[in-house]
Amino acid sequence: MALRSVVTHIVPGFTKQYVQDKLRIYARSSLTWREAFPNRNFAVSQFHKLLEEERDLIYSTDAALRLTLQKKQVVPTAPPPNPDDIASLYQFLQTSHKLAVLTGAGISTESGIPDYRSPNGAYSTGFKPITHQEFIRSEKSQKQYWARSYAGWKKFIAAQPGETHVALAKLELRGYVKDIITQNVDRLHHRAGSNAFELHGTTHEVICLNCSNITSRHEFQNRVKELNPEWALAVEAVEKGNAGLSAGMQQRPDGDLEIGESFWEGRFQIPSCEICSGVLKPNVVLFGDNLPKLRSENSLAMISKADAVLVLGSSLMVLSAFRLAKAAYDMKKPLAIVNIGSTRADGLASLKIECRTGEILARVLHHGSLDLPAP
């Protein structure tokens, strides 16, 4: 059976190269091609079976549907932590009694949420996040953001806390971690049991740019659905696996979903503030926006009270995060960094480890008998 005959029989919308690669992977065994696929219909059925298993990770390019990165590929590749790294981080935790932890997008990749700057991150696909200035000055940009964010919300909140979130919650309970400051907006720390300080806000809240009233994202989602029933039905169809409606969809780190422009720019309506009719924005610090003064002061106070600072899964390229690491260094507090790839503060750290944060924290917890720090 020729592979070409299988490809021409596949439903339209999938590239020939994609079908070929997918079926070759399936057939990679001791079986010959003809033994693996005795007839064309069987090959087609196996192709669809494979798609069904990975349906939630399928998105479309402008040309045709193709497979996005598998969840395991969202996490940058890195060697496992070696015994010396585990021992060093273990000792770092043992000698601290008021540890402050600063987390970044790298810890949520283990939950299937892509980051921005890693080799497999959103920037690697050419994605550019919306800036505060774009959102403020353009109704078109607001429509684009909210239409895409609405579409990606269910998948975004379906992510579960990863090993890093769980390990930090355990370290809090054992008295090792005093404060957690997170740059992430996904609330996975909270779901793991930690009361993390959200440096950049959270997508789980919506704020009015006029009166500053804050409402829940769940309520906002319902209002979007009421105003845009056709759009809501299209999104639900995609969630159920109707690939024909999923053109341009790709998950982003902040819960946004990349979508072709023609799918949202038409009649899409945005809810306004129920108190003053003002413009609603996610309660996050968008790129190009300033960190609220009080939030900046509170995060610096946590660093000041700490006797050591641990950075997990962050390149520290964002100034609001880097200044916390720099403050720790200036205050002569031990600074440790666990991240895949270089960071802006590598030269300031007394300990730098390159590995997946969840892998090393899970092993540190079982490395020895971690004594509770003195009160």
Short mmCIF file of C-alpha atoms in Angstrom, two decimals:
data_model
loop_
_atom_site.label_atom_id
_atom_site.label_comp_id
_atom_site.label_asym_id
_atom_site.label_seq_id
_atom_site.Cartn_x
_atom_site.Cartn_y
_atom_site.Cartn_z
CA MET A 1 0.00 0.00 0.00
CA ALA A 2 1.52 3.32 -1.05
CA LEU A 3 1.69 6.06 1.55
CA ARG A 4 0.51 8.50 -1.13
CA SER A 5 -2.83 6.70 -1.42
CA VAL A 6 -3.36 7.08 2.32
CA VAL A 7 -2.49 10.76 2.25
CA THR A 8 -4.93 11.54 -0.56
CA HIS A 9 -7.69 9.78 1.35
CA ILE A 10 -7.20 11.80 4.55
CA VAL A 11 -9.79 14.46 5.27
CA PRO A 12 -8.85 17.91 3.95
CA GLY A 13 -7.13 20.30 6.32
CA PHE A 14 -4.09 18.23 7.32
CA THR A 15 -0.82 18.65 5.46
CA LYS A 16 0.58 15.64 3.63
CA GLN A 17 3.84 15.95 5.56
CA TYR A 18 1.96 15.86 8.86
CA VAL A 19 0.04 12.70 7.89
CA GLN A 20 3.20 11.01 6.64
CA ASP A 21 5.15 11.80 9.80
CA LYS A 22 2.30 10.73 12.04
CA LEU A 23 1.78 7.37 10.36
CA ARG A 24 5.49 6.66 10.13
CA ILE A 25 5.79 7.15 13.88
CA TYR A 26 2.92 4.70 14.39
CA ALA A 27 4.50 2.13 12.09
CA ARG A 28 7.95 2.38 13.64
CA SER A 29 8.16 -1.16 14.98
CA SER A 30 9.16 -4.66 13.91
CA LEU A 31 6.19 -4.68 11.51
CA THR A 32 6.57 -3.81 7.87
CA TRP A 33 4.53 -0.94 6.49
CA ARG A 34 2.07 -3.36 4.85
CA GLU A 35 1.74 -5.40 8.07
CA ALA A 36 1.16 -2.27 10.15
CA PHE A 37 -1.42 -0.90 7.72
CA PRO A 38 -3.05 -3.79 5.80
CA ASN A 39 -5.36 -1.44 3.93
CA ARG A 40 -6.02 2.24 3.38
CA ASN A 41 -9.11 2.45 5.58
CA PHE A 42 -7.24 0.96 8.52
CA ALA A 43 -4.45 3.52 8.11
CA VAL A 44 -7.01 6.31 8.04
CA SER A 45 -8.72 4.99 11.17
CA GLN A 46 -5.37 4.77 12.99
CA PHE A 47 -4.58 8.32 11.96
CA HIS A 48 -7.86 9.56 13.45
CA LYS A 49 -7.29 7.51 16.59
CA LEU A 50 -3.97 9.25 17.11
CA LEU A 51 -5.61 12.64 16.55
CA GLU A 52 -8.28 11.89 19.13
CA GLU A 53 -5.62 11.14 21.74
CA GLU A 54 -3.98 14.51 21.16
CA ARG A 55 -7.01 16.62 20.17
CA ASP A 56 -6.55 19.21 22.89
CA LEU A 57 -3.09 20.03 21.51
CA ILE A 58 -4.11 20.59 17.88
CA TYR A 59 -4.13 24.04 16.38
CA SER A 60 -4.21 25.52 12.90
CA THR A 61 -1.72 27.57 10.93
CA ASP A 62 -2.82 29.79 8.07
CA ALA A 63 -2.12 26.96 5.63
CA ALA A 64 -3.56 23.92 7.40
CA LEU A 65 -3.95 22.20 10.73
CA ARG A 66 -0.80 20.84 12.32
CA LEU A 67 0.25 19.42 15.66
CA THR A 68 1.53 21.85 18.26
CA LEU A 69 4.15 21.01 20.85
CA GLN A 70 3.31 18.09 23.06
CA LYS A 71 2.87 18.98 26.71
CA LYS A 72 6.21 17.38 27.51
CA GLN A 73 7.83 19.62 24.86
CA VAL A 74 6.46 22.76 26.50
CA VAL A 75 9.04 22.14 29.22
CA PRO A 76 12.51 22.96 27.87
CA THR A 77 14.81 19.96 27.65
CA ALA A 78 17.38 19.74 30.41
CA PRO A 79 19.48 17.03 32.03
CA PRO A 80 18.24 15.70 35.37
CA PRO A 81 19.77 17.28 38.48
CA ASN A 82 23.00 15.61 39.53
CA PRO A 83 23.69 14.53 43.14
CA ASP A 84 25.87 17.59 43.79
CA ASP A 85 23.07 19.95 42.69
CA ILE A 86 20.56 18.17 44.92
CA ALA A 87 22.93 18.29 47.88
CA SER A 88 23.72 21.97 47.30
CA LEU A 89 20.07 23.02 47.17
CA TYR A 90 19.31 20.82 50.17
CA GLN A 91 22.04 22.60 52.15
CA PHE A 92 20.75 25.99 50.97
CA LEU A 93 17.30 25.17 52.39
CA GLN A 94 18.74 23.76 55.61
CA THR A 95 20.65 26.95 56.41
CA SER A 96 17.69 29.28 55.79
CA HIS A 97 14.99 30.03 58.35
CA LYS A 98 13.12 32.81 56.51
CA LEU A 99 13.37 31.88 52.86
CA ALA A 100 11.71 34.03 50.18
CA VAL A 101 10.98 32.27 46.89
CA LEU A 102 10.54 34.09 43.58
CA THR A 103 8.89 32.00 40.87
CA GLY A 104 8.49 32.54 37.14
CA ALA A 105 6.82 31.03 34.10
CA GLY A 106 9.32 28.16 34.00
CA ILE A 107 7.63 26.37 36.89
CA SER A 108 4.25 26.33 35.11
CA THR A 109 5.61 24.72 31.95
CA GLU A 110 5.48 21.50 33.97
CA SER A 111 1.72 22.04 34.14
CA GLY A 112 1.45 22.42 30.36
CA ILE A 113 1.43 26.24 30.29
CA PRO A 114 4.16 27.50 27.92
CA ASP A 115 6.56 30.21 28.98
CA TYR A 116 7.88 33.04 26.82
CA ARG A 117 11.66 32.91 26.59
CA SER A 118 12.72 29.24 26.67
CA PRO A 119 13.61 27.43 23.41
CA ASN A 120 10.07 26.01 23.28
CA GLY A 121 8.43 29.17 24.59
CA ALA A 122 5.89 31.45 22.97
CA TYR A 123 8.54 33.80 21.57
CA SER A 124 10.05 30.91 19.60
CA THR A 125 6.89 30.86 17.44
CA GLY A 126 7.04 34.58 16.71
CA PHE A 127 4.35 35.45 19.24
CA LYS A 128 4.31 38.99 20.65
CA PRO A 129 2.15 39.59 23.74
CA ILE A 130 -0.17 42.57 23.75
CA THR A 131 1.25 45.65 25.46
CA HIS A 132 -0.51 47.89 27.94
CA GLN A 133 -0.35 50.77 25.47
CA GLU A 134 -1.94 48.73 22.67
CA PHE A 135 -4.74 47.57 24.94
CA ILE A 136 -5.53 51.09 26.20
CA ARG A 137 -5.58 52.95 22.91
CA SER A 138 -7.31 50.48 20.61
CA GLU A 139 -10.75 48.91 20.79
CA LYS A 140 -9.56 46.48 18.13
CA SER A 141 -6.75 45.34 20.43
CA GLN A 142 -9.23 44.94 23.30
CA LYS A 143 -11.47 42.80 21.10
CA GLN A 144 -8.51 40.74 19.99
CA TYR A 145 -7.34 40.15 23.55
CA TRP A 146 -10.72 39.28 25.05
CA ALA A 147 -11.89 37.09 22.15
CA ARG A 148 -8.71 35.05 22.30
CA SER A 149 -8.60 35.00 26.08
CA TYR A 150 -12.21 33.83 26.29
CA ALA A 151 -11.42 30.99 23.90
CA GLY A 152 -8.35 29.87 25.83
CA TRP A 153 -9.73 30.24 29.34
CA LYS A 154 -11.10 26.74 29.96
CA LYS A 155 -7.91 25.09 28.83
CA PHE A 156 -5.83 27.54 30.85
CA ILE A 157 -7.67 26.92 34.12
CA ALA A 158 -7.68 23.16 33.51
CA ALA A 159 -3.93 23.12 34.18
CA GLN A 160 -3.04 21.43 37.45
CA PRO A 161 -0.30 22.42 39.93
CA GLY A 162 3.01 20.87 38.99
CA GLU A 163 5.73 19.31 41.11
CA THR A 164 7.23 22.71 41.90
CA HIS A 165 3.95 24.13 43.21
CA VAL A 166 3.34 21.05 45.34
CA ALA A 167 6.90 20.94 46.70
CA LEU A 168 6.82 24.61 47.70
CA ALA A 169 3.50 24.12 49.50
CA LYS A 170 5.09 21.27 51.46
CA LEU A 171 8.13 23.39 52.30
CA GLU A 172 5.82 26.11 53.56
CA LEU A 173 4.09 23.65 55.85
CA ARG A 174 7.45 22.45 57.15
CA GLY A 175 8.46 26.03 57.93
CA TYR A 176 11.21 26.41 55.33
CA VAL A 177 9.51 28.97 53.08
CA LYS A 178 8.40 32.27 54.58
CA ASP A 179 7.09 34.03 51.46
CA ILE A 180 6.42 33.12 47.83
CA ILE A 181 6.45 35.91 45.26
CA THR A 182 5.25 34.78 41.86
CA GLN A 183 5.39 36.48 38.48
CA ASN A 184 2.80 34.00 37.21
CA VAL A 185 -0.85 34.91 36.75
CA ASP A 186 -2.25 31.36 36.73
CA ARG A 187 -2.97 30.90 40.47
CA LEU A 188 -1.47 27.41 40.46
CA HIS A 189 0.39 28.22 43.69
CA HIS A 190 -2.93 28.88 45.39
CA ARG A 191 -4.42 25.66 44.07
CA ALA A 192 -1.44 23.78 45.52
CA GLY A 193 -2.11 25.34 48.94
CA SER A 194 0.28 28.30 49.00
CA ASN A 195 -0.71 31.91 49.62
CA ALA A 196 1.63 33.35 47.00
CA PHE A 197 2.04 37.08 46.49
CA GLU A 198 1.05 37.81 42.87
CA LEU A 199 3.60 40.35 41.67
CA HIS A 200 1.98 40.82 38.27
CA GLY A 201 -1.63 40.23 39.28
CA THR A 202 -3.87 37.42 38.09
CA THR A 203 -5.99 36.56 35.08
CA HIS A 204 -8.62 35.26 37.50
CA GLU A 205 -9.74 38.86 38.09
CA VAL A 206 -10.96 41.66 35.82
CA ILE A 207 -10.48 45.34 36.70
CA CYS A 208 -12.18 48.49 35.44
CA LEU A 209 -9.72 51.06 34.09
CA ASN A 210 -12.03 53.89 35.18
CA CYS A 211 -13.32 53.07 38.68
CA SER A 212 -10.89 50.20 39.57
CA ASN A 213 -13.76 47.87 40.51
CA ILE A 214 -12.61 44.24 40.47
CA THR A 215 -14.84 41.34 39.44
CA SER A 216 -14.21 37.62 39.04
CA ARG A 217 -13.10 36.21 35.71
CA HIS A 218 -15.82 33.55 35.96
CA GLU A 219 -18.48 36.26 35.99
CA PHE A 220 -16.80 38.04 33.07
CA GLN A 221 -16.71 34.82 31.02
CA ASN A 222 -20.45 34.41 31.49
CA ARG A 223 -21.10 37.97 30.32
CA VAL A 224 -18.96 37.45 27.21
CA LYS A 225 -20.93 34.31 26.44
CA GLU A 226 -24.24 36.17 26.76
CA LEU A 227 -23.10 38.96 24.44
CA ASN A 228 -21.50 36.65 21.87
CA PRO A 229 -23.51 33.42 21.66
CA GLU A 230 -22.21 32.50 18.18
CA TRP A 231 -18.61 32.95 19.25
CA ALA A 232 -19.24 30.93 22.40
CA LEU A 233 -20.70 28.08 20.34
CA ALA A 234 -17.68 28.14 18.02
CA VAL A 235 -15.31 27.94 20.98
CA GLU A 236 -17.28 25.08 22.50
CA ALA A 237 -17.08 23.24 19.18
CA VAL A 238 -13.29 23.56 19.24
CA GLU A 239 -13.19 22.31 22.84
CA LYS A 240 -15.14 19.24 21.71
CA GLY A 241 -12.64 18.54 18.96
CA ASN A 242 -14.21 20.10 15.88
CA ALA A 243 -10.97 20.87 14.07
CA GLY A 244 -12.76 22.73 11.31
CA LEU A 245 -13.35 25.68 13.63
CA SER A 246 -9.94 25.77 15.32
CA ALA A 247 -8.09 27.91 12.77
CA GLY A 248 -5.19 29.78 14.27
CA MET A 249 -5.65 28.59 17.87
CA GLN A 250 -2.58 28.18 20.06
CA GLN A 251 -2.27 28.44 23.87
CA ARG A 252 -0.25 31.31 25.36
CA PRO A 253 1.35 31.75 28.81
CA ASP A 254 -1.25 34.22 30.11
CA GLY A 255 -4.27 32.14 29.12
CA ASP A 256 -4.58 33.90 25.78
CA LEU A 257 -5.20 31.79 22.68
CA GLU A 258 -3.75 32.85 19.35
CA ILE A 259 -6.61 33.06 16.83
CA GLY A 260 -6.85 34.16 13.20
CA GLU A 261 -8.05 37.77 12.95
CA SER A 262 -11.13 37.01 10.88
CA PHE A 263 -12.52 34.89 13.72
CA TRP A 264 -12.87 37.73 16.24
CA GLU A 265 -12.80 41.16 14.60
CA GLY A 266 -16.39 41.12 13.33
CA ARG A 267 -19.30 41.45 15.71
CA PHE A 268 -17.49 40.45 18.90
CA GLN A 269 -18.71 42.54 21.86
CA ILE A 270 -16.81 43.25 25.08
CA PRO A 271 -18.67 43.65 28.40
CA SER A 272 -18.16 47.00 30.10
CA CYS A 273 -17.99 47.80 33.81
CA GLU A 274 -21.37 47.25 35.46
CA ILE A 275 -20.74 50.19 37.81
CA CYS A 276 -19.43 52.96 35.52
CA SER A 277 -19.48 51.43 32.00
CA GLY A 278 -15.70 51.74 31.86
CA VAL A 279 -13.26 49.58 29.90
CA LEU A 280 -12.44 46.24 31.50
CA LYS A 281 -8.94 44.80 31.54
CA PRO A 282 -7.46 41.62 33.04
CA ASN A 283 -6.10 42.44 36.49
CA VAL A 284 -2.53 41.83 35.41
CA VAL A 285 0.46 44.00 34.65
CA LEU A 286 0.63 43.84 30.87
CA PHE A 287 3.91 44.29 29.04
CA GLY A 288 4.87 47.96 29.04
CA ASP A 289 2.82 48.78 32.16
CA ASN A 290 4.24 49.90 35.51
CA LEU A 291 4.09 47.73 38.60
CA PRO A 292 1.72 49.32 41.16
CA LYS A 293 3.76 51.16 43.80
CA LEU A 294 2.26 49.32 46.77
CA ARG A 295 2.87 45.94 45.15
CA SER A 296 6.47 46.90 44.50
CA GLU A 297 6.95 48.02 48.09
CA ASN A 298 5.35 44.87 49.52
CA SER A 299 7.52 42.55 47.43
CA LEU A 300 10.68 44.41 48.44
CA ALA A 301 9.60 44.18 52.09
CA MET A 302 9.40 40.39 51.74
CA ILE A 303 12.93 40.28 50.34
CA SER A 304 14.11 42.53 53.16
CA LYS A 305 12.64 40.23 55.83
CA ALA A 306 14.10 37.09 54.25
CA ASP A 307 17.45 35.60 55.21
CA ALA A 308 17.87 34.02 51.74
CA VAL A 309 16.19 34.15 48.32
CA LEU A 310 15.52 31.28 45.93
CA VAL A 311 14.58 32.00 42.30
CA LEU A 312 12.75 29.21 40.47
CA GLY A 313 11.95 29.05 36.75
CA SER A 314 12.64 32.67 35.85
CA SER A 315 15.13 34.30 33.51
CA LEU A 316 14.62 37.52 35.52
CA MET A 317 14.52 39.50 32.28
CA VAL A 318 11.51 41.48 33.53
CA LEU A 319 12.78 44.41 35.59
CA SER A 320 10.21 44.00 38.38
CA ALA A 321 11.62 40.52 39.07
CA PHE A 322 15.28 41.29 38.51
CA ARG A 323 15.21 44.19 40.97
CA LEU A 324 14.10 41.78 43.71
CA ALA A 325 17.07 39.50 43.02
CA LYS A 326 19.35 42.55 42.86
CA ALA A 327 17.93 43.81 46.17
CA ALA A 328 18.71 40.47 47.81
CA TYR A 329 22.28 40.66 46.50
CA ASP A 330 22.70 44.26 47.67
CA MET A 331 21.43 43.26 51.13
CA LYS A 332 24.07 40.49 51.13
CA LYS A 333 21.46 37.73 51.33
CA PRO A 334 22.33 34.33 49.79
CA LEU A 335 20.75 34.06 46.34
CA ALA A 336 20.15 30.71 44.61
CA ILE A 337 18.71 30.28 41.12
CA VAL A 338 17.24 27.15 39.53
CA ASN A 339 16.39 27.74 35.89
CA ILE A 340 16.93 26.19 32.47
CA GLY A 341 19.17 28.63 30.63
CA SER A 342 20.90 31.81 31.65
CA THR A 343 19.28 34.53 33.76
CA ARG A 344 19.85 38.22 34.20
CA ALA A 345 21.17 37.61 37.73
CA ASP A 346 23.57 34.71 37.15
CA GLY A 347 26.49 36.89 38.21
CA LEU A 348 24.79 37.72 41.51
CA ALA A 349 23.89 34.19 42.59
CA SER A 350 25.89 32.17 45.08
CA LEU A 351 24.27 29.01 43.66
CA LYS A 352 23.05 28.45 40.08
CA ILE A 353 21.53 25.15 38.97
CA GLU A 354 20.25 24.35 35.47
CA CYS A 355 17.50 21.75 35.56
CA ARG A 356 13.73 21.44 35.80
CA THR A 357 12.57 22.96 39.05
CA GLY A 358 10.04 20.22 39.80
CA GLU A 359 12.60 17.47 39.35
CA ILE A 360 15.11 18.89 41.78
CA LEU A 361 12.63 20.03 44.43
CA ALA A 362 10.95 16.63 44.50
CA ARG A 363 14.33 14.98 45.02
CA VAL A 364 15.44 17.52 47.62
CA LEU A 365 12.34 16.74 49.67
CA HIS A 366 13.40 13.09 49.76
CA HIS A 367 17.12 13.74 49.96
CA GLY A 368 17.34 13.47 53.72
CA SER A 369 15.60 14.37 56.91
CA LEU A 370 14.91 18.07 56.57
CA ASP A 371 14.88 19.43 60.12
CA LEU A 372 12.33 22.10 60.87
CA PRO A 373 14.08 25.48 61.16
CA ALA A 374 14.20 27.12 64.56
CA PRO A 375 11.31 29.60 65.06
#
